[in-house]
Short mmCIF file of N, CA and C in Angstrom, two decimals:
data_model
loop_
_atom_site.label_atom_id
_atom_site.label_comp_id
_atom_site.label_asym_id
_atom_site.label_seq_id
_atom_site.Cartn_x
_atom_site.Cartn_y
_atom_site.Cartn_z
N UNK A 676 0.90 -1.20 0.12
CA UNK A 676 0.03 0.03 -0.04
C UNK A 676 0.89 1.26 0.05
N UNK A 677 0.59 2.18 -0.73
CA UNK A 677 1.34 3.45 -0.90
C UNK A 677 1.28 4.26 0.47
N UNK A 678 2.31 4.92 0.77
CA UNK A 678 2.26 5.85 2.02
C UNK A 678 1.30 6.74 2.07
N UNK A 679 0.89 7.48 0.91
CA UNK A 679 -0.05 8.50 1.03
C UNK A 679 -1.51 7.94 1.22
N UNK A 680 -1.76 6.77 0.83
CA UNK A 680 -3.05 6.01 1.17
C UNK A 680 -3.08 5.77 2.57
N UNK A 681 -2.04 5.26 3.22
CA UNK A 681 -2.06 5.04 4.61
C UNK A 681 -2.23 6.24 5.43
N UNK A 682 -1.59 7.41 5.03
CA UNK A 682 -1.74 8.70 5.73
C UNK A 682 -3.18 9.21 5.58
N UNK A 683 -3.81 9.02 4.36
CA UNK A 683 -5.21 9.51 4.23
C UNK A 683 -6.09 8.67 5.02
N UNK A 684 -5.91 7.39 5.22
CA UNK A 684 -6.82 6.62 5.94
C UNK A 684 -6.59 6.88 7.42
N UNK A 685 -5.42 7.15 7.88
CA UNK A 685 -5.18 7.50 9.24
C UNK A 685 -5.73 8.91 9.57
N UNK A 686 -5.63 9.84 8.66
CA UNK A 686 -6.31 11.05 8.90
C UNK A 686 -7.73 11.05 8.99
N UNK A 687 -8.41 10.17 8.20
CA UNK A 687 -9.84 10.00 8.31
C UNK A 687 -10.27 9.31 9.59
N UNK A 688 -9.48 8.38 10.05
CA UNK A 688 -9.88 7.67 11.23
C UNK A 688 -9.63 8.53 12.47
N UNK A 689 -8.66 9.42 12.37
CA UNK A 689 -8.50 10.33 13.47
C UNK A 689 -9.45 11.59 13.65
N UNK A 690 -10.20 11.73 12.54
CA UNK A 690 -10.99 12.87 12.64
C UNK A 690 -12.00 12.85 13.71
N UNK A 691 -12.26 13.76 14.54
CA UNK A 691 -13.21 13.59 15.60
C UNK A 691 -14.56 13.92 14.95
N UNK A 692 -15.60 13.28 15.57
CA UNK A 692 -17.01 13.30 15.18
C UNK A 692 -17.76 14.13 16.21
N UNK A 693 -18.26 15.29 15.70
CA UNK A 693 -19.13 16.08 16.62
C UNK A 693 -20.54 16.16 16.15
N UNK A 694 -21.41 16.67 16.85
CA UNK A 694 -22.78 16.76 16.36
C UNK A 694 -22.94 17.76 15.29
N UNK A 695 -21.99 18.58 15.08
CA UNK A 695 -22.13 19.53 13.97
C UNK A 695 -21.80 18.86 12.62
N UNK A 696 -21.11 17.64 12.67
CA UNK A 696 -20.79 17.01 11.39
C UNK A 696 -22.01 16.20 11.00
N UNK A 697 -22.13 16.11 9.51
CA UNK A 697 -23.26 15.39 8.96
C UNK A 697 -23.16 13.94 9.00
N UNK A 698 -21.89 13.46 8.86
CA UNK A 698 -21.58 11.95 8.85
C UNK A 698 -20.96 11.54 10.18
N UNK A 699 -21.42 10.37 10.53
CA UNK A 699 -20.92 9.79 11.81
C UNK A 699 -20.63 8.32 11.51
N UNK A 700 -19.60 7.79 12.16
CA UNK A 700 -19.35 6.31 12.09
C UNK A 700 -20.43 5.45 12.51
N UNK A 701 -20.78 4.49 11.73
CA UNK A 701 -21.90 3.61 12.10
C UNK A 701 -21.41 2.65 13.10
N UNK A 702 -22.37 2.12 13.90
CA UNK A 702 -22.18 1.06 14.87
C UNK A 702 -21.87 -0.21 14.18
N UNK A 703 -22.41 -0.39 13.04
CA UNK A 703 -22.17 -1.59 12.23
C UNK A 703 -21.04 -1.25 11.30
N UNK A 704 -19.90 -1.94 11.39
CA UNK A 704 -18.75 -1.59 10.54
C UNK A 704 -18.91 -1.82 9.12
N UNK A 705 -19.78 -2.59 8.69
CA UNK A 705 -20.06 -2.85 7.23
C UNK A 705 -20.70 -1.61 6.55
N UNK A 706 -21.41 -0.74 7.40
CA UNK A 706 -22.08 0.44 6.80
C UNK A 706 -21.07 1.58 6.57
N UNK A 707 -19.98 1.58 7.37
CA UNK A 707 -19.10 2.71 7.23
C UNK A 707 -19.64 3.94 7.94
N UNK A 708 -20.20 4.83 7.28
CA UNK A 708 -20.66 6.01 7.94
C UNK A 708 -22.18 6.19 7.77
N UNK A 709 -22.77 6.89 8.64
CA UNK A 709 -24.26 7.15 8.58
C UNK A 709 -24.50 8.70 8.37
N UNK A 710 -25.42 8.94 7.46
CA UNK A 710 -25.73 10.27 7.20
C UNK A 710 -26.81 10.73 8.21
N UNK A 711 -26.51 11.83 9.01
CA UNK A 711 -27.48 12.37 9.91
C UNK A 711 -28.05 13.79 9.51
N UNK A 712 -29.15 13.74 8.72
CA UNK A 712 -29.61 15.02 8.18
C UNK A 712 -30.11 15.94 9.16
N UNK A 713 -30.37 15.51 10.37
CA UNK A 713 -30.72 16.50 11.45
C UNK A 713 -29.60 17.26 11.94
N UNK A 714 -28.33 16.93 11.49
CA UNK A 714 -27.25 17.77 11.91
C UNK A 714 -26.70 18.75 10.75
N UNK A 715 -27.62 19.00 9.86
CA UNK A 715 -27.17 19.90 8.80
C UNK A 715 -27.13 21.42 9.27
N UNK A 716 -27.52 21.71 10.33
CA UNK A 716 -27.37 23.11 10.81
C UNK A 716 -28.81 23.67 11.07
N UNK A 717 -29.73 22.89 11.39
CA UNK A 717 -31.06 23.50 11.85
C UNK A 717 -30.85 24.24 13.10
N UNK A 718 -31.19 25.52 13.01
CA UNK A 718 -31.05 26.31 14.21
C UNK A 718 -32.43 26.51 14.84
N UNK A 719 -32.52 25.63 15.91
CA UNK A 719 -33.88 25.77 16.65
C UNK A 719 -33.51 26.30 17.93
N UNK A 720 -34.16 27.41 18.46
CA UNK A 720 -33.87 28.02 19.60
C UNK A 720 -34.25 27.13 20.90
N UNK A 721 -33.58 27.36 21.93
CA UNK A 721 -33.98 26.64 23.16
C UNK A 721 -35.31 26.96 23.56
N UNK A 722 -35.87 28.14 23.33
CA UNK A 722 -37.24 28.52 23.69
C UNK A 722 -38.25 27.73 22.86
N UNK A 723 -37.82 27.52 21.54
CA UNK A 723 -38.77 26.81 20.63
C UNK A 723 -38.87 25.37 21.05
N UNK A 724 -37.80 24.75 21.50
CA UNK A 724 -37.80 23.40 21.89
C UNK A 724 -38.56 23.24 23.26
N UNK A 725 -38.40 24.23 24.11
CA UNK A 725 -39.16 24.21 25.35
C UNK A 725 -40.61 24.38 25.20
N UNK A 726 -41.06 25.21 24.17
CA UNK A 726 -42.45 25.37 23.97
C UNK A 726 -43.09 24.16 23.41
N UNK A 727 -42.32 23.45 22.42
CA UNK A 727 -42.75 22.21 21.88
C UNK A 727 -43.03 21.09 22.90
N UNK A 728 -42.12 21.07 23.86
CA UNK A 728 -42.16 20.08 24.91
C UNK A 728 -43.37 20.38 25.79
N UNK A 729 -43.59 21.59 26.09
CA UNK A 729 -44.69 22.00 26.94
C UNK A 729 -45.97 21.77 26.34
N UNK A 730 -46.12 21.94 25.01
CA UNK A 730 -47.39 21.73 24.23
C UNK A 730 -47.59 20.18 24.23
N UNK A 731 -46.52 19.37 24.01
CA UNK A 731 -46.66 17.99 23.96
C UNK A 731 -47.14 17.46 25.38
N UNK A 732 -46.67 18.07 26.43
CA UNK A 732 -47.13 17.64 27.80
C UNK A 732 -48.59 17.90 28.01
N UNK A 733 -49.09 19.08 27.41
CA UNK A 733 -50.43 19.45 27.69
C UNK A 733 -51.36 18.65 26.96
N UNK A 734 -51.04 18.33 25.64
CA UNK A 734 -52.02 17.36 24.79
C UNK A 734 -51.78 15.93 25.18
N UNK A 735 -50.85 15.49 25.96
CA UNK A 735 -50.58 14.12 26.33
C UNK A 735 -49.78 13.31 25.37
N UNK A 736 -49.21 13.99 24.36
CA UNK A 736 -48.44 13.27 23.28
C UNK A 736 -46.98 12.99 23.82
N UNK A 737 -46.48 13.76 24.76
CA UNK A 737 -45.16 13.51 25.11
C UNK A 737 -44.91 12.11 25.75
N UNK A 738 -45.85 11.58 26.52
CA UNK A 738 -45.61 10.24 27.10
C UNK A 738 -45.55 9.21 26.00
N UNK A 739 -46.13 9.44 24.80
CA UNK A 739 -46.17 8.45 23.78
C UNK A 739 -44.74 8.64 22.95
N UNK A 740 -44.44 9.91 22.70
CA UNK A 740 -43.20 10.19 22.02
C UNK A 740 -42.01 9.63 22.83
N UNK A 741 -42.09 9.78 23.96
CA UNK A 741 -40.89 9.28 24.86
C UNK A 741 -40.76 7.83 24.89
N UNK A 742 -41.82 7.10 24.53
CA UNK A 742 -41.84 5.63 24.44
C UNK A 742 -41.54 5.19 22.98
N UNK A 743 -41.41 5.96 22.10
CA UNK A 743 -41.03 5.63 20.73
C UNK A 743 -42.25 5.65 19.74
N UNK A 744 -43.40 5.91 20.18
CA UNK A 744 -44.65 5.93 19.32
C UNK A 744 -44.59 7.19 18.52
N UNK A 745 -45.35 7.17 17.45
CA UNK A 745 -45.44 8.43 16.69
C UNK A 745 -46.20 9.56 17.44
N UNK A 746 -46.00 10.76 17.11
CA UNK A 746 -46.61 11.80 17.95
C UNK A 746 -48.15 11.88 17.81
N UNK A 747 -48.63 11.31 16.66
CA UNK A 747 -50.02 11.33 16.41
C UNK A 747 -50.77 10.16 17.20
N UNK A 748 -50.00 9.30 17.84
CA UNK A 748 -50.54 7.97 18.47
C UNK A 748 -51.70 8.26 19.27
N UNK A 749 -51.66 9.17 20.36
CA UNK A 749 -52.78 9.33 21.25
C UNK A 749 -53.84 10.23 20.68
N UNK A 750 -53.44 10.89 19.65
CA UNK A 750 -54.45 11.88 18.96
C UNK A 750 -55.39 11.16 18.05
N UNK A 751 -55.18 10.00 17.68
CA UNK A 751 -56.07 9.29 16.79
C UNK A 751 -57.31 8.95 17.57
N UNK A 752 -58.45 9.32 17.07
CA UNK A 752 -59.66 9.09 17.79
C UNK A 752 -60.05 7.63 17.55
N UNK A 753 -60.64 7.02 18.62
CA UNK A 753 -61.17 5.66 18.63
C UNK A 753 -62.50 5.73 17.96
N UNK A 754 -63.18 4.52 17.70
CA UNK A 754 -64.43 4.51 17.06
C UNK A 754 -65.46 5.06 18.05
N UNK A 755 -66.43 5.69 17.56
CA UNK A 755 -67.55 6.23 18.38
C UNK A 755 -68.50 5.17 18.74
N UNK A 756 -68.80 5.15 20.04
CA UNK A 756 -69.60 4.05 20.51
C UNK A 756 -71.10 4.43 20.22
N UNK A 757 -71.80 3.62 19.48
CA UNK A 757 -73.14 3.88 19.10
C UNK A 757 -74.33 3.13 19.72
N UNK A 758 -73.79 2.05 20.61
CA UNK A 758 -74.72 1.19 21.25
C UNK A 758 -74.68 1.43 22.82
N UNK A 759 -75.74 1.26 23.47
CA UNK A 759 -75.73 1.32 24.98
C UNK A 759 -75.47 -0.07 25.41
N UNK A 760 -75.24 -0.13 26.81
CA UNK A 760 -74.81 -1.39 27.46
C UNK A 760 -75.95 -2.33 27.24
N UNK A 761 -77.24 -1.87 27.36
CA UNK A 761 -78.41 -2.80 27.30
C UNK A 761 -78.50 -3.42 25.96
N UNK A 762 -78.22 -2.66 24.87
CA UNK A 762 -78.25 -3.19 23.52
C UNK A 762 -77.22 -4.21 23.26
N UNK A 763 -76.01 -4.01 23.86
CA UNK A 763 -74.97 -5.05 23.70
C UNK A 763 -75.37 -6.33 24.52
N UNK A 764 -75.89 -6.10 25.75
CA UNK A 764 -76.41 -7.28 26.48
C UNK A 764 -77.46 -8.10 25.70
N UNK A 765 -78.36 -7.36 25.03
CA UNK A 765 -79.45 -8.00 24.24
C UNK A 765 -78.86 -8.80 23.11
N UNK A 766 -77.94 -8.29 22.43
CA UNK A 766 -77.17 -8.87 21.28
C UNK A 766 -76.44 -10.15 21.77
N UNK A 767 -75.87 -10.13 23.00
CA UNK A 767 -75.25 -11.20 23.50
C UNK A 767 -76.29 -12.48 23.87
N UNK A 768 -77.36 -12.09 24.42
CA UNK A 768 -78.33 -13.05 24.71
C UNK A 768 -78.89 -13.63 23.43
N UNK A 769 -79.06 -12.76 22.30
CA UNK A 769 -79.52 -13.34 21.03
C UNK A 769 -78.53 -14.23 20.46
N UNK A 770 -77.30 -13.92 20.61
CA UNK A 770 -76.12 -14.83 20.05
C UNK A 770 -76.11 -16.18 20.69
N UNK A 771 -76.37 -16.10 22.06
CA UNK A 771 -76.32 -17.34 22.82
C UNK A 771 -77.49 -18.23 22.48
N UNK A 772 -78.69 -17.57 22.17
CA UNK A 772 -79.84 -18.51 21.84
C UNK A 772 -79.73 -19.01 20.46
N UNK A 773 -79.09 -18.27 19.54
CA UNK A 773 -79.02 -18.64 18.14
C UNK A 773 -77.45 -18.58 17.76
N UNK A 774 -76.64 -19.52 18.02
CA UNK A 774 -75.26 -19.43 17.93
C UNK A 774 -74.72 -19.50 16.47
N UNK A 775 -75.52 -19.26 15.55
CA UNK A 775 -75.05 -19.28 14.06
C UNK A 775 -74.87 -17.87 13.61
N UNK A 776 -73.70 -17.58 12.90
CA UNK A 776 -73.39 -16.30 12.37
C UNK A 776 -74.19 -16.12 11.09
N UNK A 777 -74.06 -14.75 10.65
CA UNK A 777 -74.76 -14.39 9.41
C UNK A 777 -74.28 -15.25 8.17
N UNK A 778 -72.95 -15.64 8.27
CA UNK A 778 -72.48 -16.47 7.08
C UNK A 778 -72.60 -17.94 7.26
N UNK A 779 -73.34 -18.38 8.31
CA UNK A 779 -73.63 -19.70 8.44
C UNK A 779 -72.61 -20.52 9.21
N UNK A 780 -71.79 -19.95 9.99
CA UNK A 780 -70.71 -20.51 10.79
C UNK A 780 -71.29 -20.72 12.20
N UNK A 781 -70.80 -21.79 12.84
CA UNK A 781 -71.26 -21.96 14.29
C UNK A 781 -70.03 -22.52 15.08
N UNK A 782 -69.88 -21.95 16.31
CA UNK A 782 -68.77 -22.30 17.10
C UNK A 782 -69.15 -23.60 17.83
N UNK A 783 -68.50 -24.70 17.61
CA UNK A 783 -68.76 -25.89 18.21
C UNK A 783 -67.92 -26.11 19.51
N UNK A 784 -66.94 -25.25 19.78
CA UNK A 784 -66.09 -25.33 21.01
C UNK A 784 -65.04 -26.41 20.82
N UNK A 785 -64.09 -26.41 21.62
CA UNK A 785 -63.03 -27.40 21.64
C UNK A 785 -62.22 -27.45 20.41
N UNK A 786 -61.75 -28.58 19.96
CA UNK A 786 -60.93 -28.71 18.82
C UNK A 786 -61.75 -28.42 17.48
N UNK A 787 -63.03 -28.64 17.56
CA UNK A 787 -63.84 -28.45 16.28
C UNK A 787 -63.90 -27.08 15.85
N UNK A 788 -63.90 -26.09 16.80
CA UNK A 788 -63.89 -24.82 16.48
C UNK A 788 -65.14 -24.33 15.64
N UNK A 789 -64.93 -23.40 14.70
CA UNK A 789 -65.97 -22.86 13.88
C UNK A 789 -66.20 -23.77 12.78
N UNK A 790 -67.43 -24.29 12.54
CA UNK A 790 -67.82 -25.15 11.38
C UNK A 790 -68.87 -24.57 10.72
N UNK A 791 -69.20 -24.95 9.41
CA UNK A 791 -70.34 -24.46 8.61
C UNK A 791 -71.56 -25.23 9.11
N UNK A 792 -72.53 -24.33 9.56
CA UNK A 792 -73.79 -24.97 10.24
C UNK A 792 -74.57 -25.77 9.26
N UNK A 793 -74.47 -25.48 7.97
CA UNK A 793 -75.28 -26.34 6.95
C UNK A 793 -74.57 -27.73 6.85
N UNK A 794 -73.42 -27.95 7.35
CA UNK A 794 -72.81 -29.30 7.26
C UNK A 794 -73.01 -30.13 8.54
N UNK A 795 -73.67 -29.44 9.48
CA UNK A 795 -73.92 -30.22 10.73
C UNK A 795 -75.03 -31.25 10.56
N UNK A 796 -74.94 -32.40 11.20
CA UNK A 796 -76.04 -33.46 11.09
C UNK A 796 -77.41 -32.92 11.63
#
């Protein structure tokens, strides 16, 4: 190997990596370096970060963000409940009295599981 290649490799290996640089050595050696686009020089003030964190605390999304979920996770609305408890209880009683589903399946329980009701003896 030529000496100037060895010097170039040694110079690159000795270069310190700071958060201000865009490329960082990867933890996986096969990848070489990793591009970090958030280190391109975004100048976000401390006050802007503080306000963002306070807003996330108020709407409840901070607890999800800190656990790795997307910021919209708690903000996604669940389905609206359209039935009362009594209606659900009546449906349960009807299902128990007629255990065949709309598509003709019936739960036999155990290993048999769901079978087509038209095939039953």
